[in-house]
Amino acid sequence: MTMTFDFSGKNVFVVGGTSGINYGIAQGFARWGAKLMVASRKQDKVDEAVAGLKELGAQTGGTTFDVRDYAAVEAGFEETAKFFGGPIDILVSGAAGNVPGRLMDLSPNAVKAMVEIDLMGTFHVMRACYAHLAKPGASVINISAPQAFNAMSHQSPVCAAKAGVDMVTKSLALEWGPEGIRVNSISPGPIDGTEGMARLAPTPQIREAVTKSVPTKRMGTTDDIAKAAGFLSSDAADYVSGVVLPVDGGWGVSGASVVMTHAAGFMDKLKGG
Ligand code: COA
Ligand code: NAP
């Protein structure tokens, strides 16, 4: 990563920060000098992430909780506050679960798991973080998804939950703005090498179709998302709040036009183009 920010002296907590995109964000802040905490459900994943972030030179701690359990989330924030010994400057909330499937093929419990992790989990993290945020000055980032604004087959619980996440972001930008807390969402496009893409694009054919459907013709990297989180938490974004920032090579704007982009090729051929 060539982009540099200076987050030395800043406390950054990444919930769900032990793998994939959120771990990439934590790595970014580690390289930029921040002190870090990461949290997720599994102790082995937390241990591995903490070790990796320490290798980058960051003072790092970890804690385990399930975002569906409010009392556990609250306890995790108390532990985090003790580790930092001061307020949280940057909070990233990105824990999520995704079981792709048509609604009628998903059990009610699978639907519940996705909505409770993605949406209720966001509510829990937001509610528990508030007491510990730097006021003024905190940057809060929720990790959303294109499903929030583009309906997708096999994704109805995630679509509904992430749309909810974005409205939590916007509502809290209103509620917390007067105290100098900025709240934004990042909506990553298809990010290579992640669990999310392993579940949504499990074959080379689907991967290729996804890549072709991105206007910039590549999948994103976790670095792409880390840089956006760095920007949103930096002075450069001092006046940015309540925003859902797609970081997706233009994927999110396409919507139904993706079909027409493919159809355009056939139309050109019909016209002899
Ligand atoms: N296909 C269909 N149903 C599935 C499934 C699959 N691949 N995986 C889980 N489920 C169902 C389970 O059968 C269960 O329903 P049931 O009780 O009716 O049988 C329900 O989902 C909950 O599963 P469980 O494993 O008990 O939930 P959990 O709370 O331990 O895990 C998940 C949550 C299901 C979201 C799990 O996939 C997970 O931990 N995901 C995190 C990683 C992830 O999704 N990353 C991508 C982020 S975009
Ligand atoms: P990932 O590696 O599976 O990351 C999910 C993280 O959340 C892990 O650290 C996981 O660790 C943790 N987690 C899951 N359920 C949890 C729970 N109930 N409580 C606490 N922590 C929990 O997946 P990813 O693909 O990188 O996705 C990361 C984020 O980006 C998600 O919010 C996802 O919706 C979003 N996103 C991803 C893509 C993509 O292309 N991958 C695109 C758009 C948006 P444990 O298993 O230890 O709990």
CSV table of C-alpha atoms and ligand atoms in Angstrom, one decimal:
chain,number,residue,atom,x,y,z
A,1,MET,CA,0.0,0.0,0.0
A,2,THR,CA,1.5,3.4,-1.0
A,3,MET,CA,-1.2,5.7,0.4
A,4,THR,CA,-0.1,7.1,3.8
A,5,PHE,CA,-2.0,8.6,6.6
A,6,ASP,CA,-0.9,9.6,10.1
A,7,PHE,CA,-3.0,8.0,12.8
A,8,SER,CA,-0.3,7.8,15.5
A,9,GLY,CA,-1.8,8.4,18.9
A,10,LYS,CA,-5.3,7.3,17.7
A,11,ASN,CA,-7.3,4.4,19.1
A,12,VAL,CA,-9.0,2.3,16.5
A,13,PHE,CA,-11.4,-0.6,17.3
A,14,VAL,CA,-12.5,-2.9,14.4
A,15,VAL,CA,-15.4,-5.1,15.3
A,16,GLY,CA,-15.3,-8.2,13.0
A,17,GLY,CA,-11.7,-7.2,12.4
A,18,THR,CA,-10.2,-10.7,12.4
A,19,SER,CA,-10.5,-11.6,8.7
A,20,GLY,CA,-11.2,-10.4,5.2
A,21,ILE,CA,-12.1,-6.8,4.5
A,22,ASN,CA,-12.2,-5.7,8.2
A,23,TYR,CA,-8.8,-7.2,8.9
A,24,GLY,CA,-7.5,-5.4,5.8
A,25,ILE,CA,-8.9,-2.2,7.4
A,26,ALA,CA,-7.2,-3.0,10.7
A,27,GLN,CA,-3.9,-3.6,8.8
A,28,GLY,CA,-4.2,-0.2,7.1
A,29,PHE,CA,-4.6,1.6,10.5
A,30,ALA,CA,-1.7,-0.5,11.9
A,31,ARG,CA,0.6,0.7,9.1
A,32,TRP,CA,-0.6,4.3,9.7
A,33,GLY,CA,0.5,4.2,13.4
A,34,ALA,CA,-2.7,3.6,15.3
A,35,LYS,CA,-3.2,1.6,18.5
A,36,LEU,CA,-5.7,-1.2,17.7
A,37,MET,CA,-8.3,-3.5,19.1
A,38,VAL,CA,-10.1,-6.2,17.1
A,39,ALA,CA,-13.0,-8.4,18.1
A,40,SER,CA,-14.9,-11.4,16.7
A,41,ARG,CA,-16.5,-14.6,18.0
A,42,LYS,CA,-13.6,-17.0,17.7
A,43,GLN,CA,-10.6,-16.8,20.0
A,44,ASP,CA,-8.2,-18.4,17.5
A,45,LYS,CA,-9.1,-15.9,14.8
A,46,VAL,CA,-8.7,-13.0,17.3
A,47,ASP,CA,-5.3,-14.4,18.4
A,48,GLU,CA,-4.1,-14.7,14.8
A,49,ALA,CA,-5.2,-11.2,13.9
A,50,VAL,CA,-3.6,-9.7,16.9
A,51,ALA,CA,-0.3,-11.4,16.1
A,52,GLY,CA,-0.5,-10.2,12.5
A,53,LEU,CA,-1.2,-6.6,13.5
A,54,LYS,CA,1.6,-6.7,16.1
A,55,GLU,CA,4.0,-7.8,13.3
A,56,LEU,CA,3.1,-4.6,11.5
A,57,GLY,CA,4.3,-2.7,14.6
A,58,ALA,CA,0.9,-1.8,16.1
A,59,GLN,CA,0.2,-2.0,19.8
A,60,THR,CA,-2.8,-4.4,19.5
A,61,GLY,CA,-5.3,-6.1,21.8
A,62,GLY,CA,-8.2,-8.4,21.0
A,63,THR,CA,-11.5,-9.5,22.6
A,64,THR,CA,-14.2,-12.0,21.7
A,65,PHE,CA,-17.9,-11.5,21.6
A,66,ASP,CA,-20.9,-12.3,19.4
A,67,VAL,CA,-22.5,-9.0,18.2
A,68,ARG,CA,-25.9,-10.7,18.7
A,69,ASP,CA,-25.4,-10.7,22.5
A,70,TYR,CA,-25.7,-7.1,23.7
A,71,ALA,CA,-24.3,-7.7,27.2
A,72,ALA,CA,-21.2,-9.4,25.7
A,73,VAL,CA,-20.7,-6.5,23.3
A,74,GLU,CA,-21.0,-4.0,26.2
A,75,ALA,CA,-18.4,-6.0,28.1
A,76,GLY,CA,-16.1,-6.1,25.1
A,77,PHE,CA,-16.2,-2.3,24.9
A,78,GLU,CA,-15.3,-2.0,28.6
A,79,GLU,CA,-12.3,-4.2,28.0
A,80,THR,CA,-11.4,-2.1,24.9
A,81,ALA,CA,-11.6,1.1,26.9
A,82,LYS,CA,-9.3,-0.4,29.5
A,83,PHE,CA,-6.8,-1.5,26.8
A,84,PHE,CA,-6.8,2.0,25.2
A,85,GLY,CA,-6.8,3.9,28.5
A,86,GLY,CA,-8.7,6.7,26.6
A,87,PRO,CA,-11.5,7.2,24.2
A,88,ILE,CA,-12.0,5.4,20.9
A,89,ASP,CA,-11.1,7.7,18.0
A,90,ILE,CA,-12.2,5.4,15.1
A,91,LEU,CA,-14.7,2.6,15.3
A,92,VAL,CA,-15.3,0.2,12.4
A,93,SER,CA,-18.3,-2.1,12.7
A,94,GLY,CA,-18.2,-4.8,10.1
A,95,ALA,CA,-19.3,-8.2,11.6
A,96,ALA,CA,-21.6,-9.9,9.1
A,97,GLY,CA,-22.9,-13.3,8.0
A,98,ASN,CA,-24.1,-14.4,4.6
A,99,VAL,CA,-25.8,-17.6,3.6
A,100,PRO,CA,-26.8,-17.2,-0.1
A,101,GLY,CA,-30.1,-18.7,-1.0
A,102,ARG,CA,-33.6,-18.0,-2.2
A,103,LEU,CA,-35.9,-17.2,0.7
A,104,MET,CA,-37.9,-20.4,0.3
A,105,ASP,CA,-34.6,-22.4,0.5
A,106,LEU,CA,-33.4,-20.7,3.7
A,107,SER,CA,-34.7,-21.8,7.1
A,108,PRO,CA,-36.2,-19.2,9.3
A,109,ASN,CA,-33.2,-19.6,11.6
A,110,ALA,CA,-30.8,-18.8,8.7
A,111,VAL,CA,-32.7,-15.6,7.9
A,112,LYS,CA,-32.7,-14.7,11.6
A,113,ALA,CA,-29.0,-15.3,11.9
A,114,MET,CA,-28.2,-12.9,9.0
A,115,VAL,CA,-30.6,-10.2,10.1
A,116,GLU,CA,-29.4,-10.5,13.7
A,117,ILE,CA,-25.7,-10.4,12.9
A,118,ASP,CA,-25.8,-7.7,10.3
A,119,LEU,CA,-28.6,-5.4,11.5
A,120,MET,CA,-29.1,-6.0,15.2
A,121,GLY,CA,-25.4,-6.5,15.6
A,122,THR,CA,-24.9,-3.0,14.2
A,123,PHE,CA,-27.4,-1.6,16.6
A,124,HIS,CA,-25.7,-3.3,19.5
A,125,VAL,CA,-22.2,-2.1,18.5
A,126,MET,CA,-23.5,1.4,18.0
A,127,ARG,CA,-25.3,1.5,21.3
A,128,ALA,CA,-22.4,0.1,23.2
A,129,CYS,CA,-19.7,2.2,21.6
A,130,TYR,CA,-21.3,5.6,22.3
A,131,ALA,CA,-20.1,5.9,25.9
A,132,HIS,CA,-16.5,5.3,24.7
A,133,LEU,CA,-16.2,7.5,21.6
A,134,ALA,CA,-14.1,10.6,21.5
A,135,LYS,CA,-16.4,13.6,21.7
A,136,PRO,CA,-15.7,15.6,19.6
A,137,GLY,CA,-13.7,13.9,16.9
A,138,ALA,CA,-14.7,10.3,16.6
A,139,SER,CA,-15.2,8.7,13.2
A,140,VAL,CA,-17.6,5.8,13.1
A,141,ILE,CA,-17.7,3.6,10.0
A,142,ASN,CA,-20.3,0.9,9.3
A,143,ILE,CA,-19.5,-1.7,6.6
A,144,SER,CA,-22.4,-1.9,4.3
A,145,ALA,CA,-22.8,-3.7,0.9
A,146,PRO,CA,-24.2,-3.1,-2.6
A,147,GLN,CA,-27.1,-5.3,-1.5
A,148,ALA,CA,-28.4,-2.3,0.5
A,149,PHE,CA,-29.4,-0.4,-2.6
A,150,ASN,CA,-29.4,-3.0,-5.4
A,151,ALA,CA,-31.9,-5.9,-4.8
A,152,MET,CA,-30.2,-9.2,-5.4
A,153,SER,CA,-31.6,-12.7,-5.8
A,154,HIS,CA,-30.4,-15.2,-3.2
A,155,GLN,CA,-29.7,-12.3,-0.9
A,156,SER,CA,-33.0,-11.0,0.6
A,157,PRO,CA,-31.9,-11.1,4.3
A,158,VAL,CA,-28.6,-9.4,3.6
A,159,CYS,CA,-30.3,-6.8,1.3
A,160,ALA,CA,-32.8,-6.0,4.0
A,161,ALA,CA,-30.3,-6.0,6.8
A,162,LYS,CA,-27.7,-3.8,5.0
A,163,ALA,CA,-30.3,-1.3,3.9
A,164,GLY,CA,-31.1,-1.1,7.6
A,165,VAL,CA,-27.5,-0.6,8.4
A,166,ASP,CA,-27.3,2.4,6.1
A,167,MET,CA,-30.3,4.0,7.8
A,168,VAL,CA,-28.7,3.4,11.2
A,169,THR,CA,-25.6,5.2,9.8
A,170,LYS,CA,-27.7,8.2,8.6
A,171,SER,CA,-29.9,8.4,11.7
A,172,LEU,CA,-26.9,8.4,14.0
A,173,ALA,CA,-25.1,11.0,11.9
A,174,LEU,CA,-28.0,13.2,12.9
A,175,GLU,CA,-28.2,12.2,16.5
A,176,TRP,CA,-24.4,12.3,17.2
A,177,GLY,CA,-23.3,15.1,14.8
A,178,PRO,CA,-23.9,17.8,17.4
A,179,GLU,CA,-21.3,16.1,19.7
A,180,GLY,CA,-18.7,16.1,16.9
A,181,ILE,CA,-19.1,12.4,16.0
A,182,ARG,CA,-19.2,11.6,12.3
A,183,VAL,CA,-20.9,8.4,11.2
A,184,ASN,CA,-20.5,7.0,7.7
A,185,SER,CA,-20.9,3.7,5.8
A,186,ILE,CA,-18.5,2.1,3.3
A,187,SER,CA,-20.1,-0.1,0.7
A,188,PRO,CA,-17.4,-2.4,-0.7
A,189,GLY,CA,-17.8,-3.9,-4.2
A,190,PRO,CA,-16.7,-7.5,-4.8
A,191,ILE,CA,-13.5,-7.9,-2.9
A,192,ASP,CA,-11.1,-10.6,-4.0
A,193,GLY,CA,-9.9,-13.3,-1.6
A,194,THR,CA,-12.7,-12.8,1.0
A,195,GLU,CA,-15.2,-15.1,2.6
A,196,GLY,CA,-18.0,-13.0,1.2
A,197,MET,CA,-16.8,-13.6,-2.4
A,198,ALA,CA,-16.1,-17.2,-1.7
A,199,ARG,CA,-19.8,-17.6,-0.8
A,200,LEU,CA,-21.2,-15.3,-3.6
A,201,ALA,CA,-18.9,-16.3,-6.4
A,202,PRO,CA,-17.9,-19.9,-5.7
A,203,THR,CA,-16.9,-20.9,-9.3
A,204,PRO,CA,-14.4,-19.5,-11.8
A,205,GLN,CA,-17.4,-18.8,-14.1
A,206,ILE,CA,-19.3,-16.8,-11.6
A,207,ARG,CA,-16.1,-14.9,-10.6
A,208,GLU,CA,-15.5,-14.0,-14.3
A,209,ALA,CA,-19.1,-12.8,-14.7
A,210,VAL,CA,-18.8,-10.7,-11.5
A,211,THR,CA,-15.5,-9.2,-12.6
A,212,LYS,CA,-16.9,-8.4,-16.1
A,213,SER,CA,-19.9,-6.7,-14.5
A,214,VAL,CA,-17.7,-4.1,-12.7
A,215,PRO,CA,-17.2,-1.0,-14.8
A,216,THR,CA,-13.5,-0.9,-14.0
A,217,LYS,CA,-13.2,-4.6,-14.8
A,218,ARG,CA,-11.5,-5.8,-11.7
A,219,MET,CA,-12.4,-7.1,-8.3
A,220,GLY,CA,-11.4,-4.8,-5.4
A,221,THR,CA,-8.8,-5.5,-2.8
A,222,THR,CA,-9.0,-5.1,1.0
A,223,ASP,CA,-6.4,-2.3,0.6
A,224,ASP,CA,-9.0,-0.4,-1.5
A,225,ILE,CA,-11.4,-0.5,1.4
A,226,ALA,CA,-8.7,0.3,4.0
A,227,LYS,CA,-7.7,3.5,2.1
A,228,ALA,CA,-11.4,4.6,2.0
A,229,ALA,CA,-11.6,4.0,5.8
A,230,GLY,CA,-8.4,6.0,6.2
A,231,PHE,CA,-9.8,8.9,4.2
A,232,LEU,CA,-13.1,8.9,6.1
A,233,SER,CA,-11.3,9.0,9.4
A,234,SER,CA,-8.8,11.6,8.4
A,235,ASP,CA,-8.9,15.4,8.6
A,236,ALA,CA,-9.6,15.4,4.8
A,237,ALA,CA,-13.1,14.1,5.6
A,238,ASP,CA,-13.8,16.5,8.6
A,239,TYR,CA,-17.1,17.6,7.0
A,240,VAL,CA,-18.2,14.2,5.7
A,241,SER,CA,-21.0,12.6,7.8
A,242,GLY,CA,-24.1,10.5,7.0
A,243,VAL,CA,-22.6,9.3,3.8
A,244,VAL,CA,-22.7,5.8,2.2
A,245,LEU,CA,-19.5,5.7,0.2
A,246,PRO,CA,-19.4,2.9,-2.5
A,247,VAL,CA,-15.8,1.7,-3.0
A,248,ASP,CA,-16.6,-0.6,-5.8
A,249,GLY,CA,-15.2,0.4,-9.2
A,250,GLY,CA,-18.6,1.8,-10.1
A,251,TRP,CA,-20.4,-1.6,-9.5
A,252,GLY,CA,-23.1,-0.1,-7.4
A,253,VAL,CA,-24.4,2.5,-9.9
A,254,SER,CA,-25.0,0.0,-12.6
A,255,GLY,CA,-28.1,-1.8,-11.2
A,256,ALA,CA,-30.4,-2.9,-14.0
A,257,SER,CA,-28.0,-1.3,-16.5
A,258,VAL,CA,-25.6,-4.2,-16.1
A,259,VAL,CA,-28.0,-6.2,-18.2
A,260,MET,CA,-28.1,-3.4,-20.8
A,261,THR,CA,-24.3,-3.2,-20.9
A,262,HIS,CA,-24.2,-6.9,-21.9
A,263,ALA,CA,-27.1,-6.5,-24.2
A,264,ALA,CA,-25.4,-3.5,-25.9
A,265,GLY,CA,-22.8,-5.9,-27.3
A,266,PHE,CA,-25.5,-8.1,-28.9
A,267,MET,CA,-27.4,-5.0,-30.2
A,268,ASP,CA,-24.2,-3.7,-31.8
A,269,LYS,CA,-23.8,-7.1,-33.6
A,270,LEU,CA,-27.5,-7.0,-34.7
A,271,LYS,CA,-26.8,-3.6,-36.3
A,272,GLY,CA,-23.7,-5.0,-37.9
A,273,GLY,CA,-21.4,-3.0,-35.5
B,1,COA,N1,-26.9,-23.2,3.6
B,1,COA,C1,-28.1,-23.1,4.2
B,1,COA,N2,-28.4,-22.9,5.5
B,1,COA,C2,-27.3,-22.7,6.3
B,1,COA,C3,-26.0,-22.7,5.8
B,1,COA,C4,-25.8,-22.9,4.4
B,1,COA,N3,-24.5,-22.9,3.9
B,1,COA,N4,-25.1,-22.4,6.8
B,1,COA,C5,-25.9,-22.2,7.9
B,1,COA,N5,-27.2,-22.4,7.6
B,1,COA,C6,-28.4,-22.3,8.5
B,1,COA,C7,-28.2,-23.4,9.5
B,1,COA,O1,-28.7,-24.6,9.1
B,1,COA,C8,-29.1,-22.8,10.6
B,1,COA,O2,-30.5,-23.0,10.4
B,1,COA,P1,-31.3,-24.2,11.1
B,1,COA,O3,-31.1,-24.0,12.6
B,1,COA,O4,-32.7,-24.0,10.6
B,1,COA,O5,-30.7,-25.5,10.7
B,1,COA,C9,-28.9,-21.3,10.5
B,1,COA,O6,-28.4,-21.1,9.2
B,1,COA,C10,-27.9,-20.8,11.5
B,1,COA,O7,-26.7,-21.5,11.4
B,1,COA,P2,-25.6,-21.6,12.5
B,1,COA,O8,-24.4,-22.3,12.0
B,1,COA,O9,-26.3,-22.2,13.8
B,1,COA,O10,-25.4,-20.1,12.8
B,1,COA,P3,-24.2,-19.3,13.4
B,1,COA,O11,-24.9,-18.3,14.1
B,1,COA,O12,-23.3,-20.2,14.1
B,1,COA,O13,-23.5,-18.8,12.0
B,1,COA,C11,-23.8,-17.9,9.8
B,1,COA,C12,-24.0,-17.7,11.3
B,1,COA,C13,-24.8,-19.0,9.4
B,1,COA,C14,-24.2,-16.6,9.1
B,1,COA,C15,-22.4,-18.4,9.4
B,1,COA,O14,-22.4,-18.7,8.0
B,1,COA,C16,-21.3,-17.5,9.8
B,1,COA,O15,-20.8,-17.6,10.9
B,1,COA,N6,-20.9,-16.6,8.9
B,1,COA,C17,-19.8,-15.6,9.1
B,1,COA,C18,-18.9,-15.5,7.9
B,1,COA,C19,-19.6,-14.9,6.7
B,1,COA,O16,-20.7,-15.2,6.4
B,1,COA,N7,-18.8,-14.1,6.0
B,1,COA,C20,-19.3,-13.4,4.8
B,1,COA,C21,-19.6,-12.0,5.2
B,1,COA,S1,-20.3,-11.2,3.8
B,2,NAP,P1,-15.4,-12.3,6.8
B,2,NAP,O1,-13.9,-12.5,6.5
B,2,NAP,O2,-16.2,-13.5,7.1
B,2,NAP,O3,-15.5,-11.2,7.9
B,2,NAP,C1,-16.5,-11.2,8.9
B,2,NAP,C2,-15.9,-10.9,10.2
B,2,NAP,O4,-17.0,-10.8,11.2
B,2,NAP,C3,-15.0,-12.0,10.8
B,2,NAP,O5,-14.0,-11.4,11.5
B,2,NAP,C4,-15.9,-12.8,11.7
B,2,NAP,O6,-15.1,-13.5,12.7
B,2,NAP,C5,-16.8,-11.7,12.3
B,2,NAP,N1,-18.1,-12.2,12.7
B,2,NAP,C6,-19.0,-12.9,12.0
B,2,NAP,N2,-20.1,-13.1,12.7
B,2,NAP,C7,-19.9,-12.5,13.9
B,2,NAP,C8,-20.7,-12.3,15.0
B,2,NAP,N3,-21.9,-12.8,15.1
B,2,NAP,N4,-20.2,-11.6,16.1
B,2,NAP,C9,-18.9,-11.0,16.0
B,2,NAP,N5,-18.2,-11.1,14.9
B,2,NAP,C10,-18.6,-11.9,13.9
B,2,NAP,O7,-16.1,-11.6,5.6
B,2,NAP,P2,-15.8,-10.4,4.5
B,2,NAP,O8,-16.2,-11.0,3.2
B,2,NAP,O9,-14.4,-9.9,4.6
B,2,NAP,O10,-16.9,-9.3,4.9
B,2,NAP,C11,-16.6,-8.3,5.8
B,2,NAP,C12,-17.6,-7.2,5.7
B,2,NAP,O11,-17.6,-6.6,4.4
B,2,NAP,C13,-19.0,-7.7,6.0
B,2,NAP,O12,-19.7,-6.6,6.7
B,2,NAP,C14,-19.6,-7.8,4.6
B,2,NAP,O13,-21.0,-7.7,4.6
B,2,NAP,C15,-19.0,-6.7,3.9
B,2,NAP,N6,-18.9,-6.8,2.4
B,2,NAP,C16,-18.1,-7.8,1.9
B,2,NAP,C17,-18.0,-7.9,0.5
B,2,NAP,C18,-17.0,-8.9,-0.1
B,2,NAP,O14,-16.8,-8.8,-1.3
B,2,NAP,N7,-16.5,-9.8,0.6
B,2,NAP,C19,-18.7,-7.0,-0.3
B,2,NAP,C20,-19.5,-6.0,0.3
B,2,NAP,C21,-19.6,-5.9,1.7
B,2,NAP,P3,-15.6,-14.7,13.6
B,2,NAP,O15,-16.0,-15.8,12.6
B,2,NAP,O16,-14.5,-15.0,14.5
B,2,NAP,O17,-16.8,-14.2,14.3
